[in-house]
PDB file of C-alpha atoms in Angstrom:
ATOM      1  CA  MET I1481      55.390 106.017  82.992  1.00 59.00           C
ATOM      2  CA  ARG I1482      56.380 106.024  79.365  1.00 73.00           C
ATOM      3  CA  ALA I1483      59.917 106.824  78.212  1.00 86.00           C
ATOM      4  CA  PHE I1484      60.872 110.464  78.673  1.00 92.00           C
ATOM      5  CA  SER I1485      63.919 112.709  79.016  1.00 95.00           C
ATOM      6  CA  PHE I1486      64.692 115.476  81.483  1.00 97.00           C
ATOM      7  CA  GLU I1487      67.375 118.028  82.264  1.00 97.00           C
ATOM      8  CA  LEU I1488      68.505 119.771  85.451  1.00 97.00           C
ATOM      9  CA  GLN I1489      70.423 123.067  85.319  1.00 97.00           C
ATOM     10  CA  ARG I1490      73.076 124.116  87.831  1.00 95.00           C
ATOM     11  CA  PHE I1491      72.685 127.070  90.194  1.00 91.00           C
ATOM     12  CA  THR I1492      74.999 128.254  92.985  1.00 83.00           C
ATOM     13  CA  ASN I1493      74.095 130.422  95.938  1.00 75.00           C
ATOM     14  CA  THR I1494      75.889 133.718  96.439  1.00 66.00           C
ATOM     15  CA  VAL I1495      77.958 133.626  99.611  1.00 61.00           C
ATOM     16  CA  THR I1496      77.795 137.034 101.304  1.00 58.00           C
ATOM     17  CA  SER I1497      79.353 136.209 104.666  1.00 53.00           C
ATOM     18  CA  ARG I1498      81.839 133.794 106.234  1.00 59.00           C
ATOM     19  CA  ASN I1499      78.998 132.046 108.050  1.00 57.00           C
ATOM     20  CA  GLN I1500      77.244 131.018 104.847  1.00 55.00           C
ATOM     21  CA  HIS I1501      77.962 127.771 103.082  1.00 65.00           C
ATOM     22  CA  HIS I1502      78.668 127.408  99.378  1.00 70.00           C
ATOM     23  CA  LEU I1503      75.726 125.369  98.032  1.00 77.00           C
ATOM     24  CA  THR I1504      75.205 124.033  94.557  1.00 87.00           C
ATOM     25  CA  PHE I1505      71.902 122.753  93.279  1.00 92.00           C
ATOM     26  CA  TRP I1506      70.539 121.425  90.034  1.00 96.00           C
ATOM     27  CA  ARG I1507      66.900 122.128  89.269  1.00 96.00           C
ATOM     28  CA  GLY I1508      64.493 121.227  86.475  1.00 97.00           C
ATOM     29  CA  ASP I1509      61.135 119.741  85.531  1.00 96.00           C
ATOM     30  CA  VAL I1510      61.078 115.954  85.323  1.00 95.00           C
ATOM     31  CA  GLY I1511      58.168 114.769  83.188  1.00 89.00           C
ATOM     32  CA  ARG I1512      54.846 114.620  85.005  1.00 90.00           C
ATOM     33  CA  LEU I1513      56.679 114.710  88.345  1.00 93.00           C
ATOM     34  CA  GLY I1514      57.188 118.450  88.044  1.00 95.00           C
ATOM     35  CA  PRO I1515      60.095 120.383  89.604  1.00 97.00           C
ATOM     36  CA  VAL I1516      62.931 118.352  91.121  1.00 97.00           C
ATOM     37  CA  GLU I1517      66.080 119.598  92.849  1.00 96.00           C
ATOM     38  CA  LEU I1518      69.433 117.992  93.743  1.00 96.00           C
ATOM     39  CA  VAL I1519      71.338 119.863  96.493  1.00 94.00           C
ATOM     40  CA  VAL I1520      75.030 119.341  97.370  1.00 92.00           C
ATOM     41  CA  PRO I1521      76.010 119.741 100.154  1.00 89.00           C
ATOM     42  CA  ALA I1522      72.602 119.208 101.726  1.00 88.00           C
ATOM     43  CA  LEU I1523      73.204 120.859 105.092  1.00 84.00           C
ATOM     44  CA  GLU I1524      69.922 119.653 106.593  1.00 84.00           C
ATOM     45  CA  ALA I1525      70.968 116.035 105.935  1.00 87.00           C
ATOM     46  CA  VAL I1526      73.954 116.208 108.321  1.00 86.00           C
ATOM     47  CA  PRO I1527      73.836 117.278 111.983  1.00 82.00           C
ATOM     48  CA  VAL I1528      75.766 120.479 112.677  1.00 83.00           C
ATOM     49  CA  THR I1529      78.226 118.588 114.901  1.00 85.00           C
ATOM     50  CA  ASP I1530      79.123 116.198 112.025  1.00 84.00           C
ATOM     51  CA  ARG I1531      79.574 118.745 109.206  1.00 81.00           C
ATOM     52  CA  THR I1532      83.375 118.653 109.376  1.00 83.00           C
ATOM     53  CA  SER I1533      83.453 114.869 108.926  1.00 86.00           C
ATOM     54  CA  ARG I1534      80.351 114.138 106.803  1.00 92.00           C
ATOM     55  CA  MET I1535      78.621 115.651 103.782  1.00 91.00           C
ATOM     56  CA  GLY I1536      75.188 115.102 102.295  1.00 94.00           C
ATOM     57  CA  ALA I1537      73.382 115.132  98.951  1.00 95.00           C
ATOM     58  CA  MET I1538      69.597 115.328  98.735  1.00 97.00           C
ATOM     59  CA  VAL I1539      66.862 115.127  96.093  1.00 97.00           C
ATOM     60  CA  THR I1540      63.515 116.831  96.712  1.00 96.00           C
ATOM     61  CA  GLY I1541      60.443 117.703  94.680  1.00 95.00           C
ATOM     62  CA  GLU I1542      56.689 118.111  94.857  1.00 92.00           C
ATOM     63  CA  ASN I1543      55.883 114.630  93.518  1.00 95.00           C
ATOM     64  CA  ILE I1544      59.063 112.729  94.213  1.00 96.00           C
ATOM     65  CA  PRO I1545      60.224 110.938  97.371  1.00 96.00           C
ATOM     66  CA  VAL I1546      63.084 112.597  99.233  1.00 97.00           C
ATOM     67  CA  SER I1547      66.358 110.699  98.835  1.00 97.00           C
ATOM     68  CA  VAL I1548      69.385 111.480 100.996  1.00 97.00           C
ATOM     69  CA  PHE I1549      72.966 110.218 100.892  1.00 97.00           C
ATOM     70  CA  THR I1550      75.575 111.136 103.494  1.00 96.00           C
ATOM     71  CA  GLY I1551      79.216 110.093 103.487  1.00 94.00           C
ATOM     72  CA  LEU I1552      82.773 111.230 103.996  1.00 92.00           C
ATOM     73  CA  PRO I1553      83.439 114.419 102.010  1.00 91.00           C
ATOM     74  CA  TYR I1554      85.638 114.375  98.928  1.00 85.00           C
ATOM     75  CA  GLY I1555      85.891 116.993  96.194  1.00 82.00           C
ATOM     76  CA  GLY I1556      82.738 118.805  97.279  1.00 85.00           C
ATOM     77  CA  ARG I1557      80.549 115.680  97.309  1.00 90.00           C
ATOM     78  CA  PRO I1558      79.906 112.829  99.730  1.00 93.00           C
ATOM     79  CA  ARG I1559      81.740 109.675  98.783  1.00 88.00           C
ATOM     80  CA  LEU I1560      80.592 106.081  99.104  1.00 88.00           C
ATOM     81  CA  ALA I1561      82.908 105.294 102.044  1.00 83.00           C
ATOM     82  CA  ARG I1562      80.890 104.999 105.260  1.00 87.00           C
ATOM     83  CA  GLY I1563      77.887 106.197 103.329  1.00 92.00           C
ATOM     84  CA  ARG I1564      74.293 106.152 104.511  1.00 95.00           C
ATOM     85  CA  LEU I1565      71.315 106.125 102.177  1.00 97.00           C
ATOM     86  CA  SER I1566      67.694 107.009 102.871  1.00 97.00           C
ATOM     87  CA  VAL I1567      64.848 106.823 100.340  1.00 97.00           C
ATOM     88  CA  ALA I1568      61.302 108.016 101.074  1.00 95.00           C
ATOM     89  CA  GLY I1569      62.131 108.268 104.777  1.00 94.00           C
ATOM     90  CA  GLN I1570      63.370 104.662 104.956  1.00 96.00           C
ATOM     91  CA  ASP I1571      66.932 103.490 105.476  1.00 96.00           C
ATOM     92  CA  ALA I1572      68.323 101.785 102.392  1.00 97.00           C
ATOM     93  CA  ALA I1573      71.400  99.615 101.877  1.00 96.00           C
ATOM     94  CA  PHE I1574      74.093  99.456  99.223  1.00 94.00           C
ATOM     95  CA  SER I1575      77.249  97.469  98.556  1.00 88.00           C
ATOM     96  CA  ARG I1576      79.981  97.301  95.954  1.00 77.00           C
ATOM     97  CA  ARG I1577      82.996  95.254  94.967  1.00 74.00           C
ATOM     98  CA  ALA I1578      85.500  97.915  94.021  1.00 60.00           C
ATOM     99  CA  LEU I1579      88.269  95.821  92.468  1.00 59.00           C
ATOM    100  CA  ARG I1580      86.241  93.686  90.046  1.00 53.00           C
ATOM    101  CA  ALA I1581      87.419  93.627  86.435  1.00 53.00           C
ATOM    102  CA  SER I1582      84.079  94.385  84.774  1.00 58.00           C
ATOM    103  CA  ARG I1583      81.912  97.488  85.104  1.00 59.00           C
ATOM    104  CA  SER I1584      78.922  95.408  86.154  1.00 66.00           C
ATOM    105  CA  GLY I1585      81.121  93.683  88.762  1.00 64.00           C
ATOM    106  CA  ARG I1586      82.062  97.080  90.266  1.00 74.00           C
ATOM    107  CA  ALA I1587      78.476  98.366  90.099  1.00 84.00           C
ATOM    108  CA  LEU I1588      76.764  99.658  93.188  1.00 92.00           C
ATOM    109  CA  ARG I1589      74.035  97.278  94.393  1.00 94.00           C
ATOM    110  CA  ILE I1590      71.213  99.166  96.093  1.00 96.00           C
ATOM    111  CA  TRP I1591      68.281  97.861  98.152  1.00 97.00           C
ATOM    112  CA  ALA I1592      65.638 100.540  98.722  1.00 96.00           C
ATOM    113  CA  VAL I1593      61.886 100.467  99.472  1.00 95.00           C
ATOM    114  CA  GLY I1594      61.680  96.741  98.701  1.00 95.00           C
ATOM    115  CA  ARG I1595      63.493  97.015  95.368  1.00 96.00           C
ATOM    116  CA  GLN I1596      66.924  96.015  94.143  1.00 97.00           C
ATOM    117  CA  TYR I1597      68.911  98.292  91.823  1.00 97.00           C
ATOM    118  CA  ARG I1598      72.258  98.359  90.070  1.00 95.00           C
ATOM    119  CA  TYR I1599      74.029 101.702  89.487  1.00 94.00           C
ATOM    120  CA  GLU I1600      77.100 101.659  87.263  1.00 92.00           C
ATOM    121  CA  GLU I1601      79.361 103.745  85.092  1.00 87.00           C
ATOM    122  CA  VAL I1602      78.535 103.273  81.412  1.00 87.00           C
ATOM    123  CA  SER I1603      81.361 104.654  79.259  1.00 79.00           C
ATOM    124  CA  ASN I1604      83.167 107.174  81.471  1.00 77.00           C
ATOM    125  CA  ARG I1605      82.630 109.029  84.743  1.00 74.00           C
ATOM    126  CA  ARG I1606      80.081 111.382  83.164  1.00 86.00           C
ATOM    127  CA  HIS I1607      77.690 108.588  82.141  1.00 91.00           C
ATOM    128  CA  HIS I1608      75.839 106.283  84.533  1.00 93.00           C
ATOM    129  CA  VAL I1609      72.821 104.011  84.499  1.00 96.00           C
ATOM    130  CA  LEU I1610      70.412 102.957  87.268  1.00 96.00           C
ATOM    131  CA  VAL I1611      68.701  99.658  86.498  1.00 96.00           C
ATOM    132  CA  ARG I1612      66.047  97.471  88.083  1.00 95.00           C
ATOM    133  CA  PRO I1613      64.191  94.712  86.216  1.00 94.00           C
ATOM    134  CA  GLU I1614      61.291  97.005  85.226  1.00 93.00           C
ATOM    135  CA  SER I1615      63.153 100.218  84.438  1.00 95.00           C
ATOM    136  CA  ARG I1616      66.367 101.809  83.269  1.00 96.00           C
ATOM    137  CA  ILE I1617      67.475 105.434  83.748  1.00 97.00           C
ATOM    138  CA  VAL I1618      70.503 106.671  81.809  1.00 97.00           C
ATOM    139  CA  MET I1619      72.197 109.732  83.337  1.00 96.00           C
ATOM    140  CA  ASP I1620      74.640 112.137  81.695  1.00 95.00           C
ATOM    141  CA  ARG I1621      76.610 115.058  83.146  1.00 91.00           C
ATOM    142  CA  SER I1622      77.932 117.883  80.990  1.00 91.00           C
ATOM    143  CA  SER I1623      81.293 117.526  82.805  1.00 84.00           C
ATOM    144  CA  ALA I1624      82.717 115.168  85.406  1.00 79.00           C
ATOM    145  CA  ASN I1625      83.145 117.861  88.080  1.00 78.00           C
ATOM    146  CA  ASN I1626      80.601 120.617  88.743  1.00 81.00           C
ATOM    147  CA  PRO I1627      78.508 120.032  85.616  1.00 90.00           C
ATOM    148  CA  GLN I1628      76.306 122.845  84.352  1.00 94.00           C
ATOM    149  CA  ARG I1629      73.745 120.290  83.221  1.00 96.00           C
ATOM    150  CA  ILE I1630      72.616 116.867  84.408  1.00 96.00           C
ATOM    151  CA  SER I1631      70.291 115.057  82.043  1.00 97.00           C
ATOM    152  CA  GLY I1632      68.498 111.754  82.125  1.00 97.00           C
ATOM    153  CA  ALA I1633      66.426 109.418  80.001  1.00 96.00           C
ATOM    154  CA  ALA I1634      63.921 107.118  81.700  1.00 96.00           C
ATOM    155  CA  HIS I1635      62.845 103.858  80.052  1.00 95.00           C
ATOM    156  CA  GLY I1636      60.399 101.122  80.968  1.00 94.00           C
ATOM    157  CA  ALA I1637      58.239 101.458  84.081  1.00 92.00           C
ATOM    158  CA  ALA I1638      60.433 104.135  85.684  1.00 94.00           C
ATOM    159  CA  ASP I1639      58.676 105.867  88.563  1.00 95.00           C
ATOM    160  CA  SER I1640      59.383 108.630  91.075  1.00 96.00           C
ATOM    161  CA  VAL I1641      61.528 106.399  93.328  1.00 96.00           C
ATOM    162  CA  ASP I1642      63.743 105.391  90.397  1.00 97.00           C
ATOM    163  CA  ILE I1643      64.112 109.008  89.264  1.00 97.00           C
ATOM    164  CA  SER I1644      64.941 110.202  92.784  1.00 97.00           C
ATOM    165  CA  LEU I1645      67.705 107.602  93.207  1.00 97.00           C
ATOM    166  CA  ALA I1646      69.200 108.147  89.747  1.00 97.00           C
ATOM    167  CA  ILE I1647      69.432 111.898  90.308  1.00 97.00           C
ATOM    168  CA  LEU I1648      70.752 111.497  93.869  1.00 97.00           C
ATOM    169  CA  PHE I1649      73.792 109.472  92.831  1.00 96.00           C
ATOM    170  CA  GLU I1650      74.802 112.215  90.386  1.00 95.00           C
ATOM    171  CA  GLY I1651      75.538 114.243  93.545  1.00 94.00           C
ATOM    172  CA  VAL I1652      77.668 111.495  95.118  1.00 93.00           C
ATOM    173  CA  TYR I1653      81.382 110.918  94.393  1.00 88.00           C
ATOM    174  CA  THR I1654      81.283 107.593  92.523  1.00 85.00           C
ATOM    175  CA  ARG I1655      84.578 107.790  90.626  1.00 74.00           C
ATOM    176  CA  ASN I1656      85.667 104.455  92.070  1.00 71.00           C
ATOM    177  CA  LEU I1657      82.980 102.651  90.033  1.00 74.00           C
ATOM    178  CA  SER I1658      85.539 102.806  87.195  1.00 55.00           C
ATOM    179  CA  LEU I1659      88.556 100.477  87.283  1.00 47.00           C
ATOM    180  CA  ARG I1660      91.008 103.396  87.212  1.00 51.00           C
ATOM    181  CA  GLY I1661      89.103 105.180  89.993  1.00 49.00           C
ATOM    182  CA  ALA I1662      88.973 101.993  92.064  1.00 45.00           C
ATOM    183  CA  LEU I1663      92.743 101.505  91.745  1.00 43.00           C
ATOM    184  CA  ILE I1664      93.488 105.143  92.592  1.00 53.00           C
ATOM    185  CA  SER I1665      91.203 105.059  95.644  1.00 54.00           C
ATOM    186  CA  ALA I1666      92.458 101.665  96.932  1.00 47.00           C
ATOM    187  CA  PRO I1667      95.029 103.185  99.360  1.00 50.00           C
ATOM    188  CA  GLY I1668      92.315 105.446 100.805  1.00 54.00           C
ATOM    189  CA  ARG I1669      89.993 102.463 101.351  1.00 48.00           C
ATOM    190  CA  VAL I1670      92.794 100.646 103.197  1.00 49.00           C
ATOM    191  CA  MET I1671      93.392 103.701 105.406  1.00 52.00           C
ATOM    192  CA  ASP I1672      89.622 103.988 106.088  1.00 55.00           C
ATOM    193  CA  ARG I1673      89.530 100.367 107.240  1.00 54.00           C
ATOM    194  CA  LEU I1674      92.600 100.840 109.442  1.00 55.00           C
ATOM    195  CA  GLY I1675      90.902 103.865 111.036  1.00 58.00           C
ATOM    196  CA  ASP I1676      87.869 101.782 112.067  1.00 55.00           C
TER     197      ASP I1676
END
C-alpha cells in the first residue's frame, strides 16, 4: 500500500440498565481496507467468569485481521501486565524493558504472524509509532484519556496486519512506555510479581 492517513471517531453506547456495560468504540474508514472499529472493553474477548479481573480491546473490520489484547484492567483499558495478544487468530508475543533510559529501550517488542514489530511512545503519551522494517505507522490521539479522535498515518509497505496492530494498541494502557509512566508504575509491577 502507498502512504495514506486515516481517522477513527469515538462513539459510546447508551447504558439503559444496570446489566449493560459501558462500551466505547472508535470507528472510521481506513484507506482501501474500508470500515475498521476499535472496541474497549471488548466483552467477547474475555470469558464472563474473568471480567472482574481482565479486560479486552479488539480491532475488527471487513478487510482487516481481528486483533485482540486482554490484560489486567486499569483506567478503563487493559494494561500490559499479564497481557495476552492475538492477531489474525494466532497467539502473538510481546516483551518490554520498562526501566530503560531511552524511548526505544522501553519500546514494546511484538512478534506476530511471523513478523517483528516495535511500538513506542514518540513525544508524549498521545503519540505512538508501530515499526517493522518495511513499514511505519504513526498514531495520534486527540487526548491521552478517552480521545474523541484517533488518527494514523501509514508509510512504506503497511498492510492490514500492521494497521490492525497499530490501532489495537491505542486501546491498551501503555503509559509505562514513557520514563515517567514506568517509574510511577514500578511499585505496581513489584506487587504484581509478588502476587504470582
